[in-house]
Amino acid sequence: MQNPELDGHGVTSGVTRRRFIAGSAAVGMAATGIEGILAARRAPAFAQGTRLNILRWVDFIPACDIELKRQAPEASKALGAEVVFEFINGNDLQPRITAAMQSGAGPDIIQMLHNWPHLYQNGLVDVTDLGEWQGKDQGGYYAQSEAAAKDGKRWLALPHGIVGLQFAYRKSWFDEVGQTSWPKTLDELRQVGMKLKKKGHPIGQTLGHTFGDAPAWAYPLTWGFGGAEVDKPGKKVVLNSKETVEAVKFMQAFWKDACDEGGFAWDDTSNNRAFLSGEIAATLNGASIYIAAKRGQDKIKDEKGEPMVKDIQHGPIPNGPAGTWAYHVAFSHAVMKYGKNPKLAKDFLKWLHGKEQFGKWFLVADGFSVGSTKYWEQSPMWNTIDAPMRIYRQAAAASRMIGYAGPPSARATEVYSKYILTDMYAKACQGTKAEDAVKWAADELGKIYG
Amino acid sequence: MTRWLESERLLATLLLAPAVLLLGLFIAYPFVMGVWLSLSNTSVGNVGEFVWFRNFVKAWNDSIFRTAFGNTFFYTFWATIFKLALGMWLALLLNRSFRGKRIVRATMLLPFIVPTVLSTFAWRWMFDPTFSVLNWLLYQTGFITTKLPFLSDGTYGMWCAIVVNTWRGMPFFALTLLAGLQTISPDLQEAASLDGANGWYRFWHVTWPLLKPVTVVVVVFSIIQTFSDFQLIYVLTGGGPANATHLLATYAYQIGIATGLLGEGAAISLFMLPVLFIVVWLQLRYVRRLEGA
């Protein structure tokens, strides 16, 4: 029996030879990207058994990881390759990256935090085409995302999202000590923190070796007093300044007067636990505290037995003498050079970062992770989200990048990875003179930049 | 063919080859690689160039390295002393006959059997800055009025690490010393008793001299393990607060693996080599002297 779809020349019925040739050429040209997949209307012919491994942190919003796992089979179907996610502790990502790059084997795509792509740039596939596409498709990047993943003209990784960090605080406890609105200055924060600590509800801030909360406080605090790591060209270390010393002196007093002094040994989850168990009155954090309190409101109650979420508000880092900046953590996905299927990896990223897929993940994140581009500020989600969460909508715009005032560089990442700024504050709060702590940190920076 | 098989030299080569291959692959190669890395400026993703001893000089001028270097000696010294004293005490107790001796001996092995990471996590929870059960207990029993900063103070943190290391390492000392004690003839103890020696004299003049060879071996092994300890500090304090509890191994890991400066990390870890070399050399010398005696 003759195949009804084929005519005598072996060409699909209803398609002329000329149209077929033109169509084939279009498919061939577009086959370098997701357009190719869509044009062909079937998964590309990747070798059977092809697998794409993606390594990410364990998200503070567990539903985000669940959503990615849910999307994995869809991606597998669209790409014709098995897509597998692996999630590990955020603190363990850097060691895994080093091990994978040195052994030349490991996940095809690895999630990068901060400006890590600059440190690992020699091991990453150029994703400039994707970087340009995403920026144009989604309304342009926040400066933070671009600084984290772009080296001059070349995109080292594809920006994914930004985790905004704001102070979560217990409204009723602030009211009790006469502070009915979020403090406008750092000094006001210290004053109210003093009263709160006396009542047994200190402010919680980690000065430990953590990947998120500690740098998100140490860097903006330095900037708030006018301090900077290096000059604008990124050549000269300027950390040892009157401004930085003032920032450190403030921190010494703030620590003693207002903070839970156990914070030296806190990791990124400790302040979440301390806040949700009613131990601390405020802490600089992503929105995970609010979201956890909301999703677990049957169990997480305040001292009156009411759901704690009703008593949680958010506020930005208050103004220092030189203003206020935040350090919101930029996330990106890097395609590893040692991978066997860089094209497949890039196709997958285009699929994952596209409006449709990212949009679903963005909704699940509930404001904890926002987009790396401004398009996502217009999401209808912001109209229905709880009032305390609205502060995260445009927060990413007010962020500086580590290594300020210099351009993004691997050296800034090295300073971050060695926890030098965090330790500068930790040393001072443990009794080292502010001037000596700053000098120590500046010397360490000098060794890196020198 | 027969002639080939009868050749002693060939047979010896054949029989030794697997061992040489394994030693070369798993000991010599990583060691040589480590030495090469330490003399180069290799970093993650970048092939290094030979830089002579620049990494060692840089490490020596690094204040965190010096802290880690001092900490490693402090930690090893005190942990070994405690393990030896408590292990000896436990071994002497277990050497006596009492009901349930076997169960006690088996239970004693628990800290040694449980994976270090797991047991250290448990200790970390006990020392937690906010939710420490030890603080709660001390507060409820009226011993303290404010929380003790177990892991949030450098000095406390170091002593906490020493306590955990002692807890974990003591069974190794106790069991090995117990084995040594059981080789000592009870007749010697009896004879000393008849001569009027009290407990201390019997220990010092009879037990200790006979137990010394075993003790030296155990102490040397323990020094090597403790000096290069990594897991315990990594899980318990991560080297913090403010680098106050870093050991050479954890700092080498932070620089080499987490920060990606493989050359500098290798140089830091190689600082352990001369110390451990001296320890092993002393041990071999002692063992040889015993064999000669």
XYZ file of C-alpha atoms in Angstrom:
743
model
C 0.000 0.000 0.000
C 1.248 3.400 -0.935
C 2.074 5.754 1.914
C -0.679 8.393 1.786
C 1.723 11.104 2.954
C 4.153 10.660 0.137
C 3.709 11.334 -3.520
C 5.581 9.552 -6.205
C 8.728 11.646 -5.688
C 9.096 10.906 -2.028
C 8.204 14.433 -0.977
C 5.621 15.209 1.679
C 2.233 15.603 0.138
C 1.171 19.228 -0.356
C 4.717 20.533 -0.254
C 6.390 21.533 -3.492
C 10.015 20.717 -4.144
C 10.902 24.438 -3.941
C 9.107 24.911 -0.597
C 10.700 21.806 0.780
C 14.202 23.007 -0.135
C 13.520 26.467 1.292
C 12.074 24.935 4.473
C 14.995 22.575 4.884
C 17.439 25.442 4.526
C 15.534 27.441 7.140
C 15.550 24.493 9.513
C 19.252 23.992 8.892
C 20.024 27.634 9.608
C 17.885 27.747 12.695
C 19.049 24.409 13.994
C 21.741 26.023 16.054
C 19.159 27.077 18.644
C 15.804 26.352 20.127
C 14.253 27.772 16.920
C 15.633 24.740 15.148
C 13.833 22.451 17.513
C 10.596 24.354 17.127
C 10.899 24.593 13.337
C 11.547 20.908 13.024
C 8.563 20.191 15.304
C 10.414 17.338 16.909
C 13.293 16.802 19.293
C 16.730 17.192 17.685
C 18.641 14.039 16.940
C 20.977 13.950 19.909
C 22.645 10.612 20.401
C 20.484 8.154 22.227
C 21.299 8.131 25.908
C 22.542 11.741 25.840
C 22.286 13.205 29.280
C 22.493 16.780 30.456
C 23.447 17.309 34.082
C 22.716 20.580 35.834
C 24.160 21.377 39.247
C 22.390 23.925 41.448
C 22.181 24.914 45.102
C 19.402 23.618 47.340
C 16.987 26.507 47.082
C 15.779 28.202 50.243
C 12.318 27.872 48.696
C 11.981 24.098 48.285
C 9.107 24.565 45.814
C 11.573 26.122 43.347
C 13.586 22.911 43.182
C 10.389 20.907 42.874
C 9.321 23.086 39.933
C 12.663 22.517 38.193
C 12.352 18.791 38.715
C 8.838 18.998 37.276
C 10.172 20.827 34.231
C 12.992 18.322 33.656
C 10.910 15.699 31.760
C 9.407 18.484 29.613
C 12.910 19.653 28.757
C 13.965 16.089 28.045
C 11.073 15.755 25.608
C 11.775 19.070 23.906
C 15.507 18.472 23.559
C 15.623 14.733 23.007
C 18.088 14.244 25.833
C 17.706 13.281 29.449
C 17.810 16.384 31.666
C 18.880 15.720 35.240
C 19.104 18.252 38.076
C 21.379 17.824 41.063
C 21.027 20.042 44.123
C 23.764 20.580 46.724
C 24.421 22.947 49.618
C 25.321 26.432 48.347
C 28.559 26.428 50.347
C 29.691 23.318 48.468
C 29.235 24.715 44.960
C 32.689 26.292 44.648
C 34.579 23.139 45.685
C 32.494 21.154 43.186
C 33.278 23.636 40.413
C 37.017 23.405 41.115
C 36.939 19.620 41.221
C 34.916 19.404 37.997
C 37.096 21.850 36.083
C 40.361 20.283 37.188
C 39.245 16.748 36.422
C 37.562 17.820 33.184
C 34.400 15.964 34.067
C 31.213 16.850 35.863
C 27.897 18.613 35.353
C 27.317 20.196 31.933
C 25.787 23.305 33.470
C 26.634 24.727 36.886
C 24.810 27.463 38.731
C 27.054 30.394 39.584
C 26.483 32.848 42.425
C 27.816 36.378 42.782
C 30.485 37.122 40.136
C 31.990 33.632 40.155
C 31.881 33.417 36.323
C 34.847 35.808 36.280
C 36.904 33.492 38.491
C 36.121 30.419 36.399
C 36.000 32.115 32.979
C 38.664 29.944 31.353
C 36.537 26.893 31.951
C 33.275 28.342 30.649
C 31.714 28.282 27.207
C 31.048 31.695 25.662
C 27.282 32.268 25.842
C 27.236 35.737 24.310
C 24.500 34.767 21.841
C 22.239 33.667 24.692
C 23.155 36.665 26.841
C 22.241 39.082 24.062
C 19.047 37.191 23.255
C 17.801 37.165 26.849
C 18.554 40.845 27.379
C 16.611 41.825 24.237
C 13.798 39.370 24.865
C 13.202 40.379 28.477
C 13.575 44.120 28.763
C 17.273 44.565 29.561
C 19.382 43.411 32.485
C 19.887 44.889 35.932
C 23.453 46.193 36.245
C 24.020 43.567 38.929
C 23.252 40.647 36.601
C 25.418 42.044 33.840
C 28.377 42.719 36.144
C 28.146 39.202 37.548
C 28.201 37.348 34.251
C 29.647 39.604 31.545
C 33.310 40.262 30.961
C 33.422 43.349 28.758
C 31.691 42.146 25.619
C 31.609 38.445 26.349
C 28.907 36.728 28.373
C 30.551 34.134 30.607
C 27.282 32.772 31.977
C 23.582 33.366 31.431
C 21.921 35.405 34.209
C 19.019 33.538 35.800
C 17.666 35.370 38.825
C 18.510 37.648 41.714
C 17.857 36.911 45.370
C 17.099 40.200 47.062
C 18.175 40.679 50.651
C 16.161 42.915 52.960
C 15.686 43.078 56.701
C 12.834 40.883 57.932
C 11.545 42.238 61.235
C 8.864 41.632 63.858
C 6.550 44.613 63.604
C 4.963 44.180 67.044
C 8.312 44.003 68.837
C 9.495 47.158 67.089
C 6.210 48.859 68.072
C 6.698 47.784 71.689
C 9.970 49.700 71.938
C 8.440 52.766 70.294
C 9.692 52.248 66.747
C 6.566 52.221 64.614
C 8.306 52.352 61.248
C 11.449 50.785 59.834
C 14.571 52.815 60.890
C 15.787 55.259 58.263
C 19.417 55.391 59.366
C 21.918 52.832 60.611
C 22.222 54.772 63.823
C 18.452 54.556 64.362
C 18.707 50.818 63.747
C 21.366 50.563 66.429
C 19.265 52.556 68.898
C 16.186 50.414 68.403
C 18.331 47.274 68.390
C 19.692 48.278 71.799
C 16.184 48.458 73.235
C 15.211 45.179 71.610
C 18.296 43.374 72.904
C 17.521 44.551 76.421
C 14.094 42.945 76.054
C 15.707 39.686 74.943
C 14.998 40.115 71.214
C 18.315 41.071 69.630
C 18.948 41.668 65.949
C 20.510 38.638 64.243
C 23.347 38.994 61.781
C 25.910 36.412 60.774
C 29.605 37.272 60.600
C 30.511 33.675 59.826
C 31.947 32.092 56.698
C 28.686 31.982 54.768
C 28.085 32.442 51.055
C 25.104 34.799 51.215
C 23.989 36.619 54.349
C 27.440 37.652 55.616
C 28.687 39.336 52.404
C 25.226 40.822 51.825
C 25.752 42.770 55.049
C 29.516 43.357 55.076
C 29.766 44.920 51.617
C 26.763 47.322 51.776
C 27.782 48.424 55.268
C 31.175 49.457 53.912
C 29.523 51.272 50.973
C 26.997 52.962 53.275
C 29.845 54.758 55.029
C 31.565 55.624 51.739
C 34.166 52.860 51.820
C 35.244 50.880 48.771
C 37.591 47.974 48.056
C 39.463 49.480 45.108
C 39.479 52.595 42.938
C 37.401 52.854 39.764
C 39.946 51.292 37.381
C 40.315 48.448 39.901
C 44.077 48.955 40.218
C 44.570 50.517 43.635
C 43.290 49.157 46.950
C 41.498 51.967 48.778
C 39.864 49.971 51.561
C 42.035 51.425 54.307
C 40.158 54.708 54.571
C 38.524 56.844 57.232
C 35.149 55.775 55.832
C 35.808 52.051 56.219
C 37.162 52.568 59.732
C 33.920 54.407 60.599
C 31.889 51.520 59.191
C 33.843 49.050 61.312
C 33.475 51.207 64.427
C 29.726 51.340 63.833
C 29.640 47.550 63.505
C 31.573 47.085 66.755
C 29.026 49.152 68.645
C 26.054 47.685 66.779
C 27.262 44.165 67.486
C 27.701 44.718 71.191
C 24.607 46.828 71.718
C 22.069 45.271 69.412
C 23.075 41.894 67.980
C 22.937 38.262 69.033
C 26.642 37.632 69.550
C 26.286 33.994 68.554
C 26.206 35.276 64.964
C 29.939 34.661 64.581
C 29.164 30.987 64.094
C 25.947 31.281 62.088
C 25.557 29.869 58.622
C 23.019 31.044 56.043
C 20.205 29.064 57.657
C 20.850 29.969 61.304
C 19.124 33.351 61.182
C 16.082 31.792 59.485
C 15.772 29.293 62.325
C 16.416 31.913 65.008
C 13.813 34.300 63.550
C 11.125 31.674 63.043
C 11.581 30.370 66.572
C 11.157 33.846 68.038
C 14.750 34.337 69.163
C 15.568 37.472 67.154
C 13.638 40.601 66.209
C 15.200 41.341 62.819
C 17.722 39.939 60.368
C 19.050 40.710 56.918
C 17.879 37.896 54.688
C 16.208 36.830 51.480
C 12.432 36.608 51.618
C 12.646 32.963 52.659
C 11.715 33.774 56.263
C 8.448 35.417 55.251
C 7.640 32.714 52.698
C 8.390 29.893 55.160
C 6.231 31.595 57.814
C 3.421 32.000 55.288
C 3.562 28.460 53.936
C 3.871 26.982 57.428
C 1.471 29.310 59.243
C -0.276 26.399 60.956
C 2.932 25.655 62.839
C 4.914 28.874 62.916
C 3.209 31.069 65.494
C 4.156 34.085 67.549
C 4.042 34.244 71.347
C 0.308 35.064 71.208
C -0.415 31.944 69.226
C -1.129 33.884 66.028
C 0.551 32.983 62.704
C 3.911 34.752 62.823
C 3.651 35.771 59.175
C 1.110 38.480 60.130
C 3.784 40.160 62.234
C 6.627 40.093 59.672
C 7.584 43.156 57.661
C 10.543 43.941 55.426
C 12.814 46.978 55.310
C 15.938 47.927 53.335
C 19.411 48.412 54.834
C 19.048 51.853 56.456
C 21.078 54.829 55.279
C 24.655 55.294 56.330
C 26.451 58.651 56.081
C 27.052 58.003 52.352
C 23.612 56.605 51.524
C 22.382 53.083 51.117
C 23.108 50.289 48.681
C 22.279 46.660 48.921
C 24.131 43.632 47.759
C 21.576 41.344 46.168
C 22.955 38.015 45.074
C 23.021 37.425 41.315
C 22.587 33.890 40.022
C 23.531 32.595 36.598
C 24.017 29.342 34.720
C 27.369 28.549 33.146
C 27.993 25.997 30.393
C 31.153 24.119 31.260
C 33.854 23.818 28.599
C 34.682 20.227 29.444
C 31.070 19.192 28.671
C 30.503 16.950 25.689
C 27.366 18.722 24.471
C 27.806 22.489 24.709
C 25.220 23.059 22.000
C 22.660 20.940 23.814
C 23.479 22.761 27.056
C 22.902 26.130 25.390
C 19.654 24.935 23.840
C 18.509 23.838 27.253
C 19.377 27.187 28.825
C 17.427 28.982 26.119
C 14.485 26.742 26.918
C 14.815 27.129 30.697
C 15.353 30.913 30.646
C 12.596 31.537 28.118
C 9.587 33.522 29.291
C 7.354 30.476 29.461
C 9.520 28.228 31.629
C 11.173 30.916 33.720
C 7.747 32.485 34.272
C 6.481 29.320 35.949
C 9.551 29.083 38.170
C 9.363 32.812 38.974
C 5.774 32.432 40.208
C 6.719 29.530 42.460
C 9.611 31.574 43.922
C 6.972 34.009 45.192
C 9.318 37.005 45.194
C 12.294 35.265 46.824
C 14.059 35.131 43.462
C 13.300 37.905 41.011
C 14.302 38.085 37.354
C 17.710 39.152 36.133
C 15.924 41.427 33.673
C 13.441 44.242 34.165
C 10.668 42.456 32.279
C 9.749 40.545 35.417
C 8.935 43.723 37.350
C 5.785 43.876 35.221
C 4.607 40.424 36.200
C 0.958 40.411 37.383
C 2.240 38.495 40.404
C 3.319 41.765 41.995
C -0.295 43.003 42.034
C -1.530 40.088 44.087
C 1.492 39.381 46.254
C 1.373 40.152 50.016
C 2.193 43.774 50.864
C 5.462 42.973 52.791
C 6.818 41.239 49.693
C 6.387 44.189 47.314
C 9.706 45.687 48.414
C 11.461 42.971 46.395
C 9.847 44.028 43.094
C 12.495 46.567 42.081
C 15.062 45.867 44.769
C 17.609 44.481 42.320
C 18.037 47.916 40.768
C 19.646 49.255 43.962
C 22.504 46.802 44.137
C 26.228 47.210 43.688
C 28.625 44.418 42.781
C 31.386 43.101 45.006
C 34.747 44.588 44.092
C 33.256 48.095 44.012
C 34.359 50.638 42.786
C 36.375 48.603 40.300
C 35.037 46.651 37.337
C 33.911 43.066 37.964
C 36.916 40.778 38.132
C 38.247 37.444 39.322
C 40.190 39.283 42.023
C 36.974 40.577 43.572
C 35.717 36.990 43.635
C 38.929 35.895 45.348
C 38.392 38.530 48.052
C 34.839 37.270 48.485
C 35.872 33.577 48.540
C 38.405 34.289 51.283
C 35.734 36.103 53.349
C 38.089 39.047 53.842
C 35.476 41.780 54.317
C 33.332 39.585 56.554
C 36.378 38.690 58.648
C 37.373 42.356 58.888
C 34.125 43.018 60.733
C 34.305 39.747 62.680
C 37.827 40.512 63.918
C 36.801 43.988 65.014
C 33.721 42.704 66.818
C 35.918 40.197 68.627
C 38.127 42.916 70.034
C 40.634 43.943 67.360
C 40.929 47.724 67.033
C 38.887 49.024 64.088
C 41.956 50.597 62.464
C 43.917 47.350 62.787
C 41.094 45.230 61.389
C 40.788 47.532 58.362
C 44.552 47.539 57.860
C 44.600 43.748 57.995
C 41.843 43.518 55.376
C 43.482 46.148 53.155
C 46.784 44.239 53.333
C 45.007 41.037 52.317
C 43.390 42.868 49.399
C 46.795 44.274 48.490
C 48.166 40.722 48.164
C 45.331 39.828 45.807
C 45.286 42.989 43.713
C 49.018 43.610 43.986
C 59.925 -20.532 28.356
C 60.966 -22.712 31.279
C 64.166 -20.748 31.542
C 62.143 -17.542 31.705
C 59.952 -18.935 34.452
C 62.925 -20.094 36.430
C 64.557 -16.685 36.408
C 64.341 -15.366 39.970
C 64.885 -11.804 38.876
C 61.974 -11.913 36.459
C 59.731 -13.613 38.985
C 60.610 -11.017 41.605
C 59.870 -8.221 39.154
C 56.545 -9.783 38.231
C 55.507 -10.275 41.832
C 56.556 -6.800 42.872
C 55.065 -5.032 39.871
C 51.461 -4.766 41.148
C 52.583 -3.315 44.466
C 54.962 -0.861 42.782
C 52.243 0.127 40.327
C 49.725 0.736 43.112
C 52.227 2.699 45.181
C 53.214 4.743 42.166
C 49.637 5.427 41.140
C 48.103 6.203 44.493
C 51.001 7.547 46.541
C 53.892 8.710 44.373
C 51.839 10.360 41.603
C 49.581 12.459 43.902
C 52.607 13.418 45.971
C 54.692 14.497 42.981
C 51.637 16.278 41.565
C 51.181 18.089 44.892
C 54.816 19.171 44.916
C 54.573 20.394 41.319
C 51.378 22.327 42.088
C 52.986 23.953 45.113
C 55.824 25.227 42.938
C 53.485 26.610 40.273
C 50.857 29.318 40.095
C 48.182 26.914 38.883
C 44.651 28.079 39.542
C 41.332 26.590 38.567
C 41.035 26.496 34.773
C 44.552 27.908 34.259
C 47.668 25.874 33.581
C 50.332 27.160 35.911
C 53.892 28.280 35.423
C 56.844 27.348 37.577
C 57.259 29.990 40.283
C 59.862 28.373 42.548
C 59.010 28.886 46.219
C 56.811 31.956 45.783
C 53.712 30.166 47.137
C 55.557 29.116 50.284
C 56.826 32.636 50.884
C 53.343 34.059 50.270
C 51.823 31.562 52.697
C 54.400 32.367 55.361
C 53.605 36.084 55.040
C 49.881 35.393 55.289
C 48.483 36.109 58.747
C 45.673 33.552 58.378
C 48.222 30.895 57.444
C 50.232 31.661 60.571
C 47.114 31.387 62.694
C 46.286 28.044 61.057
C 49.880 26.861 61.520
C 49.841 27.696 65.241
C 46.352 26.245 65.642
C 47.432 22.949 64.095
C 50.177 22.501 66.712
C 47.919 23.607 69.572
C 45.076 21.339 68.463
C 47.351 18.328 67.913
C 49.211 18.795 71.191
C 46.215 19.074 73.474
C 44.022 16.548 71.689
C 46.829 13.969 71.815
C 47.507 14.617 75.503
C 43.820 14.224 76.368
C 43.389 11.159 74.205
C 46.431 9.536 75.767
C 45.472 10.348 79.360
C 41.818 9.394 79.029
C 42.550 6.431 76.749
C 45.064 5.071 79.256
C 42.645 5.559 82.127
C 39.878 3.794 80.213
C 42.179 0.956 79.195
C 43.233 0.399 82.824
C 39.595 0.342 83.890
C 38.597 -2.047 81.146
C 41.496 -4.319 81.948
C 39.753 -5.224 85.179
C 37.110 -7.916 85.405
C 33.550 -6.754 85.899
C 30.100 -7.781 84.807
C 29.125 -6.544 81.325
C 32.767 -5.958 80.364
C 32.169 -7.018 76.757
C 29.174 -4.709 76.323
C 31.120 -1.774 77.739
C 34.053 -2.496 75.417
C 31.730 -2.691 72.399
C 29.903 0.533 73.372
C 33.189 2.313 73.754
C 33.829 1.790 70.073
C 30.791 3.859 69.059
C 32.517 7.247 68.661
C 35.104 5.514 66.520
C 32.565 3.706 64.334
C 30.132 6.560 63.658
C 31.228 8.534 60.568
C 33.068 11.673 61.652
C 30.814 13.959 59.648
C 27.691 12.606 61.332
C 29.021 12.696 64.871
C 30.479 16.163 64.355
C 27.103 17.407 63.131
C 25.595 16.121 66.353
C 28.231 17.992 68.347
C 27.608 21.090 66.261
C 23.958 21.009 67.238
C 24.962 20.643 70.865
C 27.237 23.680 70.564
C 24.783 25.673 68.401
C 25.037 29.411 69.205
C 21.259 29.788 69.523
C 19.814 26.383 70.343
C 22.643 24.660 72.244
C 21.294 21.910 74.465
C 24.424 22.239 76.612
C 23.741 25.905 77.233
C 20.143 25.078 78.066
C 21.241 22.376 80.492
C 23.819 24.584 82.201
C 21.313 27.435 82.409
C 18.538 25.247 83.829
C 20.866 23.776 86.444
C 21.986 27.257 87.456
C 25.640 26.958 86.379
C 25.431 29.858 83.924
C 23.315 32.971 83.553
C 24.270 33.830 79.965
C 24.940 31.559 77.009
C 28.480 30.249 76.594
C 29.867 31.172 73.142
C 30.881 27.622 72.245
C 31.467 28.120 68.542
C 31.154 31.878 68.283
C 34.369 32.646 70.150
C 37.734 31.612 68.732
C 39.169 30.235 71.970
C 35.990 28.389 72.926
C 35.710 27.104 69.350
C 39.213 25.637 69.433
C 38.606 23.913 72.758
C 35.275 22.563 71.505
C 37.120 21.065 68.529
C 39.687 19.518 70.887
C 36.883 18.027 73.011
C 35.216 16.478 69.963
C 38.519 15.149 68.642
C 39.289 13.634 72.058
C 35.841 12.043 72.222
C 36.287 10.545 68.772
C 39.907 9.432 69.141
C 39.908 8.129 72.712
C 38.531 4.639 71.849
C 41.446 4.055 69.460
C 43.879 4.790 72.278
C 41.906 2.787 74.842
C 41.547 -0.321 72.702
C 45.149 -0.371 71.522
C 46.483 0.224 75.018
C 44.103 -2.412 76.356
C 45.547 -4.899 73.877
C 48.998 -3.894 75.118
C 47.961 -4.282 78.749
C 46.695 -7.782 78.144
C 50.113 -8.885 76.943
C 51.628 -7.960 80.316
C 51.844 -11.002 82.551
C 49.755 -10.677 85.755
C 52.638 -12.381 87.568
C 54.667 -9.194 87.295
C 51.912 -7.178 88.958
C 51.543 -9.791 91.662
C 55.278 -9.865 92.352
C 55.307 -6.080 92.634
C 52.334 -6.197 95.035
C 54.097 -8.741 97.191
C 57.068 -6.415 97.303
C 54.739 -3.760 98.711
C 54.317 -1.556 95.624
C 51.123 0.493 95.659
C 48.918 1.107 92.577
C 50.924 4.079 91.281
C 54.280 2.361 91.719
C 53.011 -0.762 89.997
C 51.820 1.364 87.066
C 54.947 3.487 86.824
C 57.576 0.786 87.308
C 55.868 -2.277 85.837
C 52.997 -1.416 83.506
C 54.319 1.752 81.884
C 57.768 0.439 80.789
C 56.143 -2.585 79.197
C 53.392 -0.535 77.602
C 55.702 2.163 76.253
C 56.362 0.613 72.807
C 52.625 0.318 72.090
C 52.011 3.803 73.460
C 54.651 5.350 71.230
C 53.176 3.766 68.134
C 49.634 4.875 69.064
C 50.741 8.408 69.857
C 52.624 8.722 66.582
C 49.646 7.495 64.564
C 47.399 9.878 66.442
C 49.709 12.840 65.876
C 49.726 12.157 62.143
C 45.933 11.894 61.996
C 45.260 14.875 64.232
C 47.822 17.121 62.561
C 46.178 16.563 59.194
C 42.598 16.621 60.520
C 40.066 18.155 58.170
C 36.548 16.773 58.506
C 36.016 17.721 62.117
C 36.931 21.394 61.762
C 35.233 21.703 58.377
C 31.921 20.546 59.803
C 32.165 22.005 63.302
C 33.423 25.540 62.678
C 34.419 25.828 59.003
C 37.606 27.476 60.294
C 35.675 30.378 61.851
C 34.962 32.597 63.608
C 37.270 34.953 61.707
C 39.681 32.087 60.870
C 40.329 31.417 64.563
C 39.968 27.632 64.258
C 41.492 27.011 60.840
C 43.988 24.157 60.659
C 46.485 23.736 57.835
C 44.244 21.188 56.111
C 41.089 23.322 56.243
C 42.895 26.475 55.175
C 44.595 24.631 52.310
C 41.147 23.448 51.234
C 39.681 26.942 51.411
C 42.471 28.423 49.332
C 43.023 25.526 46.951
C 39.576 24.120 46.366
C 37.039 26.776 47.368
C 38.963 29.773 46.047
C 40.567 27.801 43.215
C 44.190 28.792 43.894
C 45.512 25.269 43.546
C 49.213 26.162 43.716
C 48.854 28.163 46.911
C 46.601 25.515 48.459
C 49.148 22.782 47.694
C 51.948 24.863 49.242
C 49.942 25.350 52.451
C 49.247 21.641 52.758
C 52.902 20.801 52.086
C 53.891 22.750 55.191
C 52.634 19.676 57.044
C 55.216 17.468 55.375
C 58.379 18.349 57.373
C 56.528 18.067 60.682
C 55.027 14.700 59.843
C 58.352 13.560 58.384
C 60.114 14.279 61.698
C 57.398 12.453 63.631
C 57.641 9.372 61.401
C 61.441 9.476 61.497
C 61.404 9.517 65.312
C 58.978 6.630 65.356
C 61.076 4.529 62.990
C 64.184 5.276 65.003
C 62.460 4.203 68.201
C 61.111 0.998 66.636
C 64.566 0.152 65.276
C 66.095 0.722 68.676
C 63.528 -1.647 70.202
C 64.260 -4.266 67.557
C 67.972 -3.910 68.255
C 67.504 -4.242 72.000
